[in-house]
């Protein structure tokens, strides 16, 4: 079973922060997963929600802020040393690449970039992230995913060599899309494997994710539901995105 750090080590640290990614990269995991949105001035930032309300001390849509304005928002972080700042900021994709690239080159760590464009259609997002990855020389270490099928299709049209994963809740929906568009992986909900003998239906990796009801995020201290890797394998799942990669390792 291959393990991916979902938004980094996001039970121990605030999700999608440099702290969460740095902690994740200390472990022998397959890769990290993160989410991208665009600011008002068309900068790529790493944040899951379309709004800043849940994860920062601000309110409003990400796209209504310039990068400079977003950087003024605070995200509370755990601190153990006197004098350490007790907050961090929403990172840019470049800041994450600067942190993670050495682990990509040394350990083969992969980065799953989820384009958050199914609720807000950020025009030009595909071109922007492809170009940014190219500038950083990280093409061999990136998987692109989205709940927006047209975005996944567009990524492949722009560069047939990129690796993509189609996100959907039931795995049957992922399979249906894979029949119409070349993809490199299926990314369903871990509890929605609604196809029997899945491994006989596809040779693609099946990377499953869970919801916050079962895998809460920092600072939520509710108990994490730990899966049985053998049972997951039997259902056809090959990889999992988890907030607690350290628990599975």
JSON list of C-alpha atoms in Angstrom, two decimals:
[
{"chain": "A", "resi": 1, "resn": "UNK", "atom": "CA", "xyz": [0.00, 0.00, 0.00]},
{"chain": "A", "resi": 2, "resn": "UNK", "atom": "CA", "xyz": [1.48, 3.33, -1.07]},
{"chain": "A", "resi": 3, "resn": "UNK", "atom": "CA", "xyz": [1.02, 6.23, 1.35]},
{"chain": "A", "resi": 4, "resn": "UNK", "atom": "CA", "xyz": [0.47, 9.88, 0.41]},
{"chain": "A", "resi": 5, "resn": "UNK", "atom": "CA", "xyz": [0.35, 12.73, 2.92]},
{"chain": "A", "resi": 6, "resn": "UNK", "atom": "CA", "xyz": [-3.01, 14.40, 2.35]},
{"chain": "A", "resi": 7, "resn": "UNK", "atom": "CA", "xyz": [-2.40, 18.16, 2.52]},
{"chain": "A", "resi": 8, "resn": "UNK", "atom": "CA", "xyz": [0.79, 17.16, 4.34]},
{"chain": "A", "resi": 9, "resn": "UNK", "atom": "CA", "xyz": [0.74, 15.73, 7.85]},
{"chain": "A", "resi": 10, "resn": "UNK", "atom": "CA", "xyz": [-2.53, 17.55, 8.33]},
{"chain": "A", "resi": 11, "resn": "UNK", "atom": "CA", "xyz": [-3.63, 16.04, 11.64]},
{"chain": "A", "resi": 12, "resn": "UNK", "atom": "CA", "xyz": [-0.42, 17.12, 13.42]},
{"chain": "A", "resi": 13, "resn": "UNK", "atom": "CA", "xyz": [-0.06, 20.45, 11.56]},
{"chain": "A", "resi": 14, "resn": "UNK", "atom": "CA", "xyz": [-2.37, 22.88, 9.79]},
{"chain": "A", "resi": 15, "resn": "UNK", "atom": "CA", "xyz": [-3.26, 21.50, 6.36]},
{"chain": "A", "resi": 16, "resn": "UNK", "atom": "CA", "xyz": [-1.51, 22.72, 3.21]},
{"chain": "A", "resi": 17, "resn": "UNK", "atom": "CA", "xyz": [1.19, 24.59, 5.13]},
{"chain": "A", "resi": 18, "resn": "UNK", "atom": "CA", "xyz": [4.96, 24.41, 4.83]},
{"chain": "A", "resi": 19, "resn": "UNK", "atom": "CA", "xyz": [5.03, 22.89, 8.33]},
{"chain": "A", "resi": 20, "resn": "UNK", "atom": "CA", "xyz": [2.71, 20.06, 7.27]},
{"chain": "A", "resi": 21, "resn": "UNK", "atom": "CA", "xyz": [4.72, 19.34, 4.11]},
{"chain": "A", "resi": 22, "resn": "UNK", "atom": "CA", "xyz": [8.07, 19.49, 5.89]},
{"chain": "A", "resi": 23, "resn": "UNK", "atom": "CA", "xyz": [6.91, 16.98, 8.48]},
{"chain": "A", "resi": 24, "resn": "UNK", "atom": "CA", "xyz": [5.53, 14.69, 5.77]},
{"chain": "A", "resi": 25, "resn": "UNK", "atom": "CA", "xyz": [8.80, 14.71, 3.84]},
{"chain": "A", "resi": 26, "resn": "UNK", "atom": "CA", "xyz": [10.62, 13.29, 6.85]},
{"chain": "A", "resi": 27, "resn": "UNK", "atom": "CA", "xyz": [8.84, 9.97, 6.29]},
{"chain": "A", "resi": 28, "resn": "UNK", "atom": "CA", "xyz": [9.40, 7.36, 3.55]},
{"chain": "A", "resi": 29, "resn": "UNK", "atom": "CA", "xyz": [6.11, 8.12, 1.83]},
{"chain": "A", "resi": 30, "resn": "UNK", "atom": "CA", "xyz": [5.20, 7.93, -1.85]},
{"chain": "A", "resi": 31, "resn": "UNK", "atom": "CA", "xyz": [4.24, 11.59, -2.02]},
{"chain": "A", "resi": 32, "resn": "UNK", "atom": "CA", "xyz": [2.38, 14.60, -0.72]},
{"chain": "A", "resi": 33, "resn": "UNK", "atom": "CA", "xyz": [-0.98, 15.94, -1.90]},
{"chain": "A", "resi": 34, "resn": "UNK", "atom": "CA", "xyz": [-1.91, 19.62, -2.05]},
{"chain": "A", "resi": 35, "resn": "UNK", "atom": "CA", "xyz": [-4.55, 21.93, -3.51]},
{"chain": "A", "resi": 36, "resn": "UNK", "atom": "CA", "xyz": [-4.16, 25.07, -5.58]},
{"chain": "A", "resi": 37, "resn": "UNK", "atom": "CA", "xyz": [-6.28, 28.17, -6.15]},
{"chain": "A", "resi": 38, "resn": "UNK", "atom": "CA", "xyz": [-5.58, 31.51, -7.86]},
{"chain": "A", "resi": 39, "resn": "UNK", "atom": "CA", "xyz": [-5.39, 34.92, -6.22]},
{"chain": "A", "resi": 40, "resn": "UNK", "atom": "CA", "xyz": [-6.89, 38.13, -7.57]},
{"chain": "A", "resi": 41, "resn": "UNK", "atom": "CA", "xyz": [-3.52, 38.92, -9.18]},
{"chain": "A", "resi": 42, "resn": "UNK", "atom": "CA", "xyz": [-3.25, 35.42, -10.68]},
{"chain": "A", "resi": 43, "resn": "UNK", "atom": "CA", "xyz": [-0.71, 33.90, -8.31]},
{"chain": "A", "resi": 44, "resn": "UNK", "atom": "CA", "xyz": [-0.91, 30.19, -7.49]},
{"chain": "A", "resi": 45, "resn": "UNK", "atom": "CA", "xyz": [-1.46, 29.56, -3.78]},
{"chain": "A", "resi": 46, "resn": "UNK", "atom": "CA", "xyz": [-1.82, 26.33, -1.85]},
{"chain": "A", "resi": 47, "resn": "UNK", "atom": "CA", "xyz": [-5.16, 26.16, -0.05]},
{"chain": "A", "resi": 48, "resn": "UNK", "atom": "CA", "xyz": [-8.05, 23.71, -0.23]},
{"chain": "A", "resi": 49, "resn": "UNK", "atom": "CA", "xyz": [-11.18, 25.82, 0.26]},
{"chain": "A", "resi": 50, "resn": "UNK", "atom": "CA", "xyz": [-12.37, 28.47, -2.17]},
{"chain": "A", "resi": 51, "resn": "UNK", "atom": "CA", "xyz": [-12.62, 30.76, 0.87]},
{"chain": "A", "resi": 52, "resn": "UNK", "atom": "CA", "xyz": [-10.10, 31.56, 3.60]},
{"chain": "A", "resi": 53, "resn": "UNK", "atom": "CA", "xyz": [-12.66, 31.42, 6.43]},
{"chain": "A", "resi": 54, "resn": "UNK", "atom": "CA", "xyz": [-12.04, 27.91, 7.76]},
{"chain": "A", "resi": 55, "resn": "UNK", "atom": "CA", "xyz": [-8.25, 27.84, 7.84]},
{"chain": "A", "resi": 56, "resn": "UNK", "atom": "CA", "xyz": [-7.19, 31.46, 8.49]},
{"chain": "A", "resi": 57, "resn": "UNK", "atom": "CA", "xyz": [-8.23, 34.48, 10.55]},
{"chain": "A", "resi": 58, "resn": "UNK", "atom": "CA", "xyz": [-9.69, 36.13, 7.46]},
{"chain": "A", "resi": 59, "resn": "UNK", "atom": "CA", "xyz": [-12.95, 35.92, 5.52]},
{"chain": "A", "resi": 60, "resn": "UNK", "atom": "CA", "xyz": [-13.74, 35.93, 1.82]},
{"chain": "A", "resi": 61, "resn": "UNK", "atom": "CA", "xyz": [-12.93, 34.10, -1.38]},
{"chain": "A", "resi": 62, "resn": "UNK", "atom": "CA", "xyz": [-9.30, 33.37, -2.22]},
{"chain": "A", "resi": 63, "resn": "UNK", "atom": "CA", "xyz": [-9.77, 34.97, -5.64]},
{"chain": "A", "resi": 64, "resn": "UNK", "atom": "CA", "xyz": [-10.82, 38.27, -4.02]},
{"chain": "A", "resi": 65, "resn": "UNK", "atom": "CA", "xyz": [-7.40, 38.72, -2.37]},
{"chain": "A", "resi": 66, "resn": "UNK", "atom": "CA", "xyz": [-4.10, 39.72, -3.96]},
{"chain": "A", "resi": 67, "resn": "UNK", "atom": "CA", "xyz": [-1.14, 37.62, -2.87]},
{"chain": "A", "resi": 68, "resn": "UNK", "atom": "CA", "xyz": [0.11, 40.47, -0.70]},
{"chain": "A", "resi": 69, "resn": "UNK", "atom": "CA", "xyz": [-3.27, 40.63, 1.03]},
{"chain": "A", "resi": 70, "resn": "UNK", "atom": "CA", "xyz": [-3.41, 36.85, 1.52]},
{"chain": "A", "resi": 71, "resn": "UNK", "atom": "CA", "xyz": [0.02, 36.87, 3.12]},
{"chain": "A", "resi": 72, "resn": "UNK", "atom": "CA", "xyz": [-1.34, 39.11, 5.89]},
{"chain": "A", "resi": 73, "resn": "UNK", "atom": "CA", "xyz": [-3.72, 36.36, 7.03]},
{"chain": "A", "resi": 74, "resn": "UNK", "atom": "CA", "xyz": [-2.65, 34.11, 9.87]},
{"chain": "A", "resi": 75, "resn": "UNK", "atom": "CA", "xyz": [-2.92, 30.35, 10.33]},
{"chain": "A", "resi": 76, "resn": "UNK", "atom": "CA", "xyz": [-2.40, 29.18, 13.90]},
{"chain": "A", "resi": 77, "resn": "UNK", "atom": "CA", "xyz": [0.34, 26.55, 14.27]},
{"chain": "A", "resi": 78, "resn": "UNK", "atom": "CA", "xyz": [1.57, 24.38, 17.16]},
{"chain": "A", "resi": 79, "resn": "UNK", "atom": "CA", "xyz": [4.80, 25.64, 18.69]},
{"chain": "A", "resi": 80, "resn": "UNK", "atom": "CA", "xyz": [7.07, 24.01, 21.26]},
{"chain": "A", "resi": 81, "resn": "UNK", "atom": "CA", "xyz": [9.91, 26.51, 21.56]},
{"chain": "A", "resi": 82, "resn": "UNK", "atom": "CA", "xyz": [9.77, 29.90, 23.28]},
{"chain": "A", "resi": 83, "resn": "UNK", "atom": "CA", "xyz": [9.98, 32.70, 20.77]},
{"chain": "A", "resi": 84, "resn": "UNK", "atom": "CA", "xyz": [8.72, 30.63, 17.84]},
{"chain": "A", "resi": 85, "resn": "UNK", "atom": "CA", "xyz": [5.90, 32.28, 15.87]},
{"chain": "A", "resi": 86, "resn": "UNK", "atom": "CA", "xyz": [2.52, 30.77, 16.66]},
{"chain": "A", "resi": 87, "resn": "UNK", "atom": "CA", "xyz": [1.18, 31.34, 13.17]},
{"chain": "A", "resi": 88, "resn": "UNK", "atom": "CA", "xyz": [2.06, 30.70, 9.55]},
{"chain": "A", "resi": 89, "resn": "UNK", "atom": "CA", "xyz": [0.71, 31.87, 6.18]},
{"chain": "A", "resi": 90, "resn": "UNK", "atom": "CA", "xyz": [-0.89, 30.45, 3.07]},
{"chain": "A", "resi": 91, "resn": "UNK", "atom": "CA", "xyz": [2.07, 29.31, 0.93]},
{"chain": "A", "resi": 92, "resn": "UNK", "atom": "CA", "xyz": [2.59, 29.94, -2.75]},
{"chain": "A", "resi": 93, "resn": "UNK", "atom": "CA", "xyz": [3.22, 26.93, -4.97]},
{"chain": "A", "resi": 94, "resn": "UNK", "atom": "CA", "xyz": [6.78, 28.20, -5.46]},
{"chain": "A", "resi": 95, "resn": "UNK", "atom": "CA", "xyz": [7.40, 28.14, -1.70]},
{"chain": "A", "resi": 96, "resn": "UNK", "atom": "CA", "xyz": [6.20, 24.54, -1.56]},
{"chain": "A", "resi": 97, "resn": "UNK", "atom": "CA", "xyz": [8.37, 23.56, -4.53]},
{"chain": "A", "resi": 98, "resn": "UNK", "atom": "CA", "xyz": [11.41, 25.17, -2.89]},
{"chain": "A", "resi": 99, "resn": "UNK", "atom": "CA", "xyz": [10.79, 23.10, 0.25]},
{"chain": "A", "resi": 100, "resn": "UNK", "atom": "CA", "xyz": [9.91, 19.79, -1.38]},
{"chain": "A", "resi": 101, "resn": "UNK", "atom": "CA", "xyz": [12.14, 19.69, -4.48]},
{"chain": "A", "resi": 102, "resn": "UNK", "atom": "CA", "xyz": [15.21, 18.36, -2.58]},
{"chain": "A", "resi": 103, "resn": "UNK", "atom": "CA", "xyz": [13.09, 15.43, -1.34]},
{"chain": "A", "resi": 104, "resn": "UNK", "atom": "CA", "xyz": [11.84, 14.81, -4.88]},
{"chain": "A", "resi": 105, "resn": "UNK", "atom": "CA", "xyz": [15.39, 14.64, -6.22]},
{"chain": "A", "resi": 106, "resn": "UNK", "atom": "CA", "xyz": [16.84, 12.64, -3.32]},
{"chain": "A", "resi": 107, "resn": "UNK", "atom": "CA", "xyz": [13.98, 10.31, -2.38]},
{"chain": "A", "resi": 108, "resn": "UNK", "atom": "CA", "xyz": [11.70, 10.36, -5.43]},
{"chain": "A", "resi": 109, "resn": "UNK", "atom": "CA", "xyz": [8.92, 12.04, -3.44]},
{"chain": "A", "resi": 110, "resn": "UNK", "atom": "CA", "xyz": [5.95, 12.81, -5.67]},
{"chain": "A", "resi": 111, "resn": "UNK", "atom": "CA", "xyz": [3.61, 15.80, -5.51]},
{"chain": "A", "resi": 112, "resn": "UNK", "atom": "CA", "xyz": [-0.09, 15.40, -6.30]},
{"chain": "A", "resi": 113, "resn": "UNK", "atom": "CA", "xyz": [-1.44, 18.81, -7.29]},
{"chain": "A", "resi": 114, "resn": "UNK", "atom": "CA", "xyz": [-5.21, 19.04, -7.12]},
{"chain": "A", "resi": 115, "resn": "UNK", "atom": "CA", "xyz": [-6.57, 21.86, -9.23]},
{"chain": "A", "resi": 116, "resn": "UNK", "atom": "CA", "xyz": [-9.49, 23.29, -7.24]},
{"chain": "A", "resi": 117, "resn": "UNK", "atom": "CA", "xyz": [-11.48, 24.41, -10.23]},
{"chain": "A", "resi": 118, "resn": "UNK", "atom": "CA", "xyz": [-14.74, 22.51, -10.06]},
{"chain": "A", "resi": 119, "resn": "UNK", "atom": "CA", "xyz": [-16.61, 25.22, -8.11]},
{"chain": "A", "resi": 120, "resn": "UNK", "atom": "CA", "xyz": [-14.73, 28.23, -9.47]},
{"chain": "A", "resi": 121, "resn": "UNK", "atom": "CA", "xyz": [-13.39, 27.80, -13.00]},
{"chain": "A", "resi": 122, "resn": "UNK", "atom": "CA", "xyz": [-10.04, 29.54, -12.81]},
{"chain": "A", "resi": 123, "resn": "UNK", "atom": "CA", "xyz": [-9.32, 30.33, -16.44]},
{"chain": "A", "resi": 124, "resn": "UNK", "atom": "CA", "xyz": [-5.75, 29.61, -17.45]},
{"chain": "A", "resi": 125, "resn": "UNK", "atom": "CA", "xyz": [-4.95, 27.60, -14.31]},
{"chain": "A", "resi": 126, "resn": "UNK", "atom": "CA", "xyz": [-3.80, 24.58, -16.34]},
{"chain": "A", "resi": 127, "resn": "UNK", "atom": "CA", "xyz": [-1.31, 26.61, -18.38]},
{"chain": "A", "resi": 128, "resn": "UNK", "atom": "CA", "xyz": [-0.04, 28.39, -15.29]},
{"chain": "A", "resi": 129, "resn": "UNK", "atom": "CA", "xyz": [0.68, 25.28, -13.24]},
{"chain": "A", "resi": 130, "resn": "UNK", "atom": "CA", "xyz": [2.23, 23.40, -16.18]},
{"chain": "A", "resi": 131, "resn": "UNK", "atom": "CA", "xyz": [4.58, 26.33, -16.83]},
{"chain": "A", "resi": 132, "resn": "UNK", "atom": "CA", "xyz": [5.47, 26.71, -13.14]},
{"chain": "A", "resi": 133, "resn": "UNK", "atom": "CA", "xyz": [6.30, 23.01, -12.83]},
{"chain": "A", "resi": 134, "resn": "UNK", "atom": "CA", "xyz": [8.44, 23.25, -15.98]},
{"chain": "A", "resi": 135, "resn": "UNK", "atom": "CA", "xyz": [10.38, 26.21, -14.59]},
{"chain": "A", "resi": 136, "resn": "UNK", "atom": "CA", "xyz": [11.15, 24.25, -11.44]},
{"chain": "A", "resi": 137, "resn": "UNK", "atom": "CA", "xyz": [12.20, 21.15, -13.39]},
{"chain": "A", "resi": 138, "resn": "UNK", "atom": "CA", "xyz": [9.75, 18.97, -11.50]},
{"chain": "A", "resi": 139, "resn": "UNK", "atom": "CA", "xyz": [7.88, 17.40, -14.43]},
{"chain": "A", "resi": 140, "resn": "UNK", "atom": "CA", "xyz": [8.86, 13.85, -13.45]},
{"chain": "A", "resi": 141, "resn": "UNK", "atom": "CA", "xyz": [7.52, 14.23, -9.90]},
{"chain": "A", "resi": 142, "resn": "UNK", "atom": "CA", "xyz": [4.04, 15.68, -10.46]},
{"chain": "A", "resi": 143, "resn": "UNK", "atom": "CA", "xyz": [0.58, 14.12, -10.63]},
{"chain": "A", "resi": 144, "resn": "UNK", "atom": "CA", "xyz": [-2.28, 16.47, -11.55]},
{"chain": "A", "resi": 145, "resn": "UNK", "atom": "CA", "xyz": [-5.82, 15.77, -10.37]},
{"chain": "A", "resi": 146, "resn": "UNK", "atom": "CA", "xyz": [-9.19, 17.49, -10.34]},
{"chain": "A", "resi": 147, "resn": "UNK", "atom": "CA", "xyz": [-12.88, 16.87, -9.77]},
{"chain": "A", "resi": 148, "resn": "UNK", "atom": "CA", "xyz": [-13.37, 18.82, -13.00]},
{"chain": "A", "resi": 149, "resn": "UNK", "atom": "CA", "xyz": [-13.16, 16.27, -15.84]},
{"chain": "A", "resi": 150, "resn": "UNK", "atom": "CA", "xyz": [-12.63, 18.99, -18.44]},
{"chain": "A", "resi": 151, "resn": "UNK", "atom": "CA", "xyz": [-9.59, 20.26, -16.55]},
{"chain": "A", "resi": 152, "resn": "UNK", "atom": "CA", "xyz": [-8.05, 16.79, -16.49]},
{"chain": "A", "resi": 153, "resn": "UNK", "atom": "CA", "xyz": [-8.81, 16.40, -20.20]},
{"chain": "A", "resi": 154, "resn": "UNK", "atom": "CA", "xyz": [-7.27, 19.81, -20.93]},
{"chain": "A", "resi": 155, "resn": "UNK", "atom": "CA", "xyz": [-4.06, 18.99, -19.08]},
{"chain": "A", "resi": 156, "resn": "UNK", "atom": "CA", "xyz": [-3.58, 15.89, -21.23]},
{"chain": "A", "resi": 157, "resn": "UNK", "atom": "CA", "xyz": [-4.35, 17.84, -24.41]},
{"chain": "A", "resi": 158, "resn": "UNK", "atom": "CA", "xyz": [-1.76, 20.45, -23.53]},
{"chain": "A", "resi": 159, "resn": "UNK", "atom": "CA", "xyz": [0.88, 17.87, -22.61]},
{"chain": "A", "resi": 160, "resn": "UNK", "atom": "CA", "xyz": [0.16, 14.19, -23.24]},
{"chain": "A", "resi": 161, "resn": "UNK", "atom": "CA", "xyz": [3.14, 13.15, -21.11]},
{"chain": "A", "resi": 162, "resn": "UNK", "atom": "CA", "xyz": [1.83, 14.58, -17.82]},
{"chain": "A", "resi": 163, "resn": "UNK", "atom": "CA", "xyz": [0.46, 12.19, -15.19]},
{"chain": "A", "resi": 164, "resn": "UNK", "atom": "CA", "xyz": [-3.17, 12.77, -14.23]},
{"chain": "A", "resi": 165, "resn": "UNK", "atom": "CA", "xyz": [-5.69, 11.33, -11.79]},
{"chain": "A", "resi": 166, "resn": "UNK", "atom": "CA", "xyz": [-9.45, 11.76, -12.07]},
{"chain": "A", "resi": 167, "resn": "UNK", "atom": "CA", "xyz": [-11.19, 12.62, -8.80]},
{"chain": "A", "resi": 168, "resn": "UNK", "atom": "CA", "xyz": [-14.75, 11.48, -8.10]},
{"chain": "A", "resi": 169, "resn": "UNK", "atom": "CA", "xyz": [-16.68, 10.08, -5.16]},
{"chain": "A", "resi": 170, "resn": "UNK", "atom": "CA", "xyz": [-17.57, 6.59, -6.48]},
{"chain": "A", "resi": 171, "resn": "UNK", "atom": "CA", "xyz": [-14.85, 4.63, -8.25]},
{"chain": "A", "resi": 172, "resn": "UNK", "atom": "CA", "xyz": [-17.37, 3.72, -10.95]},
{"chain": "A", "resi": 173, "resn": "UNK", "atom": "CA", "xyz": [-17.46, 7.39, -12.00]},
{"chain": "A", "resi": 174, "resn": "UNK", "atom": "CA", "xyz": [-13.66, 7.45, -12.19]},
{"chain": "A", "resi": 175, "resn": "UNK", "atom": "CA", "xyz": [-13.73, 4.34, -14.38]},
{"chain": "A", "resi": 176, "resn": "UNK", "atom": "CA", "xyz": [-16.35, 5.84, -16.70]},
{"chain": "A", "resi": 177, "resn": "UNK", "atom": "CA", "xyz": [-14.21, 8.92, -17.27]},
{"chain": "A", "resi": 178, "resn": "UNK", "atom": "CA", "xyz": [-11.11, 6.80, -17.86]},
{"chain": "A", "resi": 179, "resn": "UNK", "atom": "CA", "xyz": [-12.95, 5.11, -20.72]},
{"chain": "A", "resi": 180, "resn": "UNK", "atom": "CA", "xyz": [-13.34, 8.44, -22.54]},
{"chain": "A", "resi": 181, "resn": "UNK", "atom": "CA", "xyz": [-10.10, 10.22, -21.65]},
{"chain": "A", "resi": 182, "resn": "UNK", "atom": "CA", "xyz": [-6.58, 8.90, -21.00]},
{"chain": "A", "resi": 183, "resn": "UNK", "atom": "CA", "xyz": [-5.71, 9.18, -17.30]},
{"chain": "A", "resi": 184, "resn": "UNK", "atom": "CA", "xyz": [-2.98, 7.64, -15.22]},
{"chain": "A", "resi": 185, "resn": "UNK", "atom": "CA", "xyz": [-4.84, 6.98, -11.98]},
{"chain": "A", "resi": 186, "resn": "UNK", "atom": "CA", "xyz": [-8.29, 6.82, -10.36]},
{"chain": "A", "resi": 187, "resn": "UNK", "atom": "CA", "xyz": [-8.87, 8.89, -7.21]},
{"chain": "A", "resi": 188, "resn": "UNK", "atom": "CA", "xyz": [-12.16, 7.80, -5.55]},
{"chain": "A", "resi": 189, "resn": "UNK", "atom": "CA", "xyz": [-13.54, 8.09, -2.04]},
{"chain": "A", "resi": 190, "resn": "UNK", "atom": "CA", "xyz": [-12.19, 5.27, 0.10]},
{"chain": "A", "resi": 191, "resn": "UNK", "atom": "CA", "xyz": [-15.72, 4.27, 1.12]},
{"chain": "A", "resi": 192, "resn": "UNK", "atom": "CA", "xyz": [-17.18, 4.37, -2.39]},
{"chain": "A", "resi": 193, "resn": "UNK", "atom": "CA", "xyz": [-15.54, 1.41, -4.07]},
{"chain": "A", "resi": 194, "resn": "UNK", "atom": "CA", "xyz": [-18.76, 0.43, -5.80]},
{"chain": "A", "resi": 195, "resn": "UNK", "atom": "CA", "xyz": [-17.21, -1.91, -8.38]},
{"chain": "A", "resi": 196, "resn": "UNK", "atom": "CA", "xyz": [-16.63, -5.58, -7.59]},
{"chain": "A", "resi": 197, "resn": "UNK", "atom": "CA", "xyz": [-13.31, -7.15, -8.59]},
{"chain": "A", "resi": 198, "resn": "UNK", "atom": "CA", "xyz": [-11.96, -3.69, -9.28]},
{"chain": "A", "resi": 199, "resn": "UNK", "atom": "CA", "xyz": [-8.43, -4.92, -9.95]},
{"chain": "A", "resi": 200, "resn": "UNK", "atom": "CA", "xyz": [-9.78, -6.99, -12.84]},
{"chain": "A", "resi": 201, "resn": "UNK", "atom": "CA", "xyz": [-11.45, -3.91, -14.34]},
{"chain": "A", "resi": 202, "resn": "UNK", "atom": "CA", "xyz": [-8.41, -1.64, -14.46]},
{"chain": "A", "resi": 203, "resn": "UNK", "atom": "CA", "xyz": [-4.63, -1.68, -14.30]},
{"chain": "A", "resi": 204, "resn": "UNK", "atom": "CA", "xyz": [-4.52, 1.93, -13.16]},
{"chain": "A", "resi": 205, "resn": "UNK", "atom": "CA", "xyz": [-3.46, 2.91, -9.63]},
{"chain": "A", "resi": 206, "resn": "UNK", "atom": "CA", "xyz": [-6.48, 3.48, -7.38]},
{"chain": "A", "resi": 207, "resn": "UNK", "atom": "CA", "xyz": [-5.57, 6.21, -4.89]},
{"chain": "A", "resi": 208, "resn": "UNK", "atom": "CA", "xyz": [-8.36, 6.60, -2.35]},
{"chain": "A", "resi": 209, "resn": "UNK", "atom": "CA", "xyz": [-9.15, 9.56, -0.09]},
{"chain": "A", "resi": 210, "resn": "UNK", "atom": "CA", "xyz": [-11.37, 9.92, 2.96]},
{"chain": "A", "resi": 211, "resn": "UNK", "atom": "CA", "xyz": [-13.57, 12.69, 4.35]},
{"chain": "A", "resi": 212, "resn": "UNK", "atom": "CA", "xyz": [-13.00, 14.88, 7.40]},
{"chain": "A", "resi": 213, "resn": "UNK", "atom": "CA", "xyz": [-15.69, 12.92, 9.26]},
{"chain": "A", "resi": 214, "resn": "UNK", "atom": "CA", "xyz": [-13.22, 10.04, 9.47]},
{"chain": "A", "resi": 215, "resn": "UNK", "atom": "CA", "xyz": [-9.92, 11.90, 9.10]},
{"chain": "A", "resi": 216, "resn": "UNK", "atom": "CA", "xyz": [-10.22, 15.29, 10.80]},
{"chain": "A", "resi": 217, "resn": "UNK", "atom": "CA", "xyz": [-7.71, 18.10, 10.28]},
{"chain": "A", "resi": 218, "resn": "UNK", "atom": "CA", "xyz": [-5.61, 20.01, 12.82]},
{"chain": "A", "resi": 219, "resn": "UNK", "atom": "CA", "xyz": [-6.63, 21.38, 15.30]},
{"chain": "A", "resi": 220, "resn": "UNK", "atom": "CA", "xyz": [-9.57, 18.94, 15.43]},
{"chain": "A", "resi": 221, "resn": "UNK", "atom": "CA", "xyz": [-8.54, 16.23, 17.91]},
{"chain": "A", "resi": 222, "resn": "UNK", "atom": "CA", "xyz": [-11.26, 13.72, 17.11]},
{"chain": "A", "resi": 223, "resn": "UNK", "atom": "CA", "xyz": [-9.95, 10.19, 16.65]},
{"chain": "A", "resi": 224, "resn": "UNK", "atom": "CA", "xyz": [-8.73, 9.22, 13.20]},
{"chain": "A", "resi": 225, "resn": "UNK", "atom": "CA", "xyz": [-10.27, 6.14, 11.61]},
{"chain": "A", "resi": 226, "resn": "UNK", "atom": "CA", "xyz": [-7.35, 3.91, 10.64]},
{"chain": "A", "resi": 227, "resn": "UNK", "atom": "CA", "xyz": [-7.94, 1.63, 7.67]},
{"chain": "A", "resi": 228, "resn": "UNK", "atom": "CA", "xyz": [-6.86, -1.99, 7.29]},
{"chain": "A", "resi": 229, "resn": "UNK", "atom": "CA", "xyz": [-4.35, -1.99, 4.39]},
{"chain": "A", "resi": 230, "resn": "UNK", "atom": "CA", "xyz": [-5.02, -5.65, 3.56]},
{"chain": "A", "resi": 231, "resn": "UNK", "atom": "CA", "xyz": [-8.75, -5.02, 3.25]},
{"chain": "A", "resi": 232, "resn": "UNK", "atom": "CA", "xyz": [-8.05, -2.00, 1.07]},
{"chain": "A", "resi": 233, "resn": "UNK", "atom": "CA", "xyz": [-5.86, -4.09, -1.22]},
{"chain": "A", "resi": 234, "resn": "UNK", "atom": "CA", "xyz": [-8.58, -6.71, -1.51]},
{"chain": "A", "resi": 235, "resn": "UNK", "atom": "CA", "xyz": [-11.03, -4.01, -2.63]},
{"chain": "A", "resi": 236, "resn": "UNK", "atom": "CA", "xyz": [-8.62, -2.92, -5.37]},
{"chain": "A", "resi": 237, "resn": "UNK", "atom": "CA", "xyz": [-7.12, 0.17, -3.70]},
{"chain": "A", "resi": 238, "resn": "UNK", "atom": "CA", "xyz": [-3.39, 0.59, -4.32]},
{"chain": "A", "resi": 239, "resn": "UNK", "atom": "CA", "xyz": [-2.67, 3.93, -2.57]},
{"chain": "A", "resi": 240, "resn": "UNK", "atom": "CA", "xyz": [-4.24, 6.07, 0.12]},
{"chain": "A", "resi": 241, "resn": "UNK", "atom": "CA", "xyz": [-4.23, 9.81, 0.77]},
{"chain": "A", "resi": 242, "resn": "UNK", "atom": "CA", "xyz": [-4.17, 10.17, 4.55]},
{"chain": "A", "resi": 243, "resn": "UNK", "atom": "CA", "xyz": [-3.86, 13.00, 7.08]},
{"chain": "A", "resi": 244, "resn": "UNK", "atom": "CA", "xyz": [-1.75, 10.68, 9.26]},
{"chain": "A", "resi": 245, "resn": "UNK", "atom": "CA", "xyz": [0.90, 9.04, 7.04]},
{"chain": "A", "resi": 246, "resn": "UNK", "atom": "CA", "xyz": [3.04, 8.64, 10.16]},
{"chain": "A", "resi": 247, "resn": "UNK", "atom": "CA", "xyz": [0.44, 6.25, 11.63]},
{"chain": "A", "resi": 248, "resn": "UNK", "atom": "CA", "xyz": [0.50, 3.95, 8.62]},
{"chain": "A", "resi": 249, "resn": "UNK", "atom": "CA", "xyz": [4.29, 3.87, 8.52]}
]
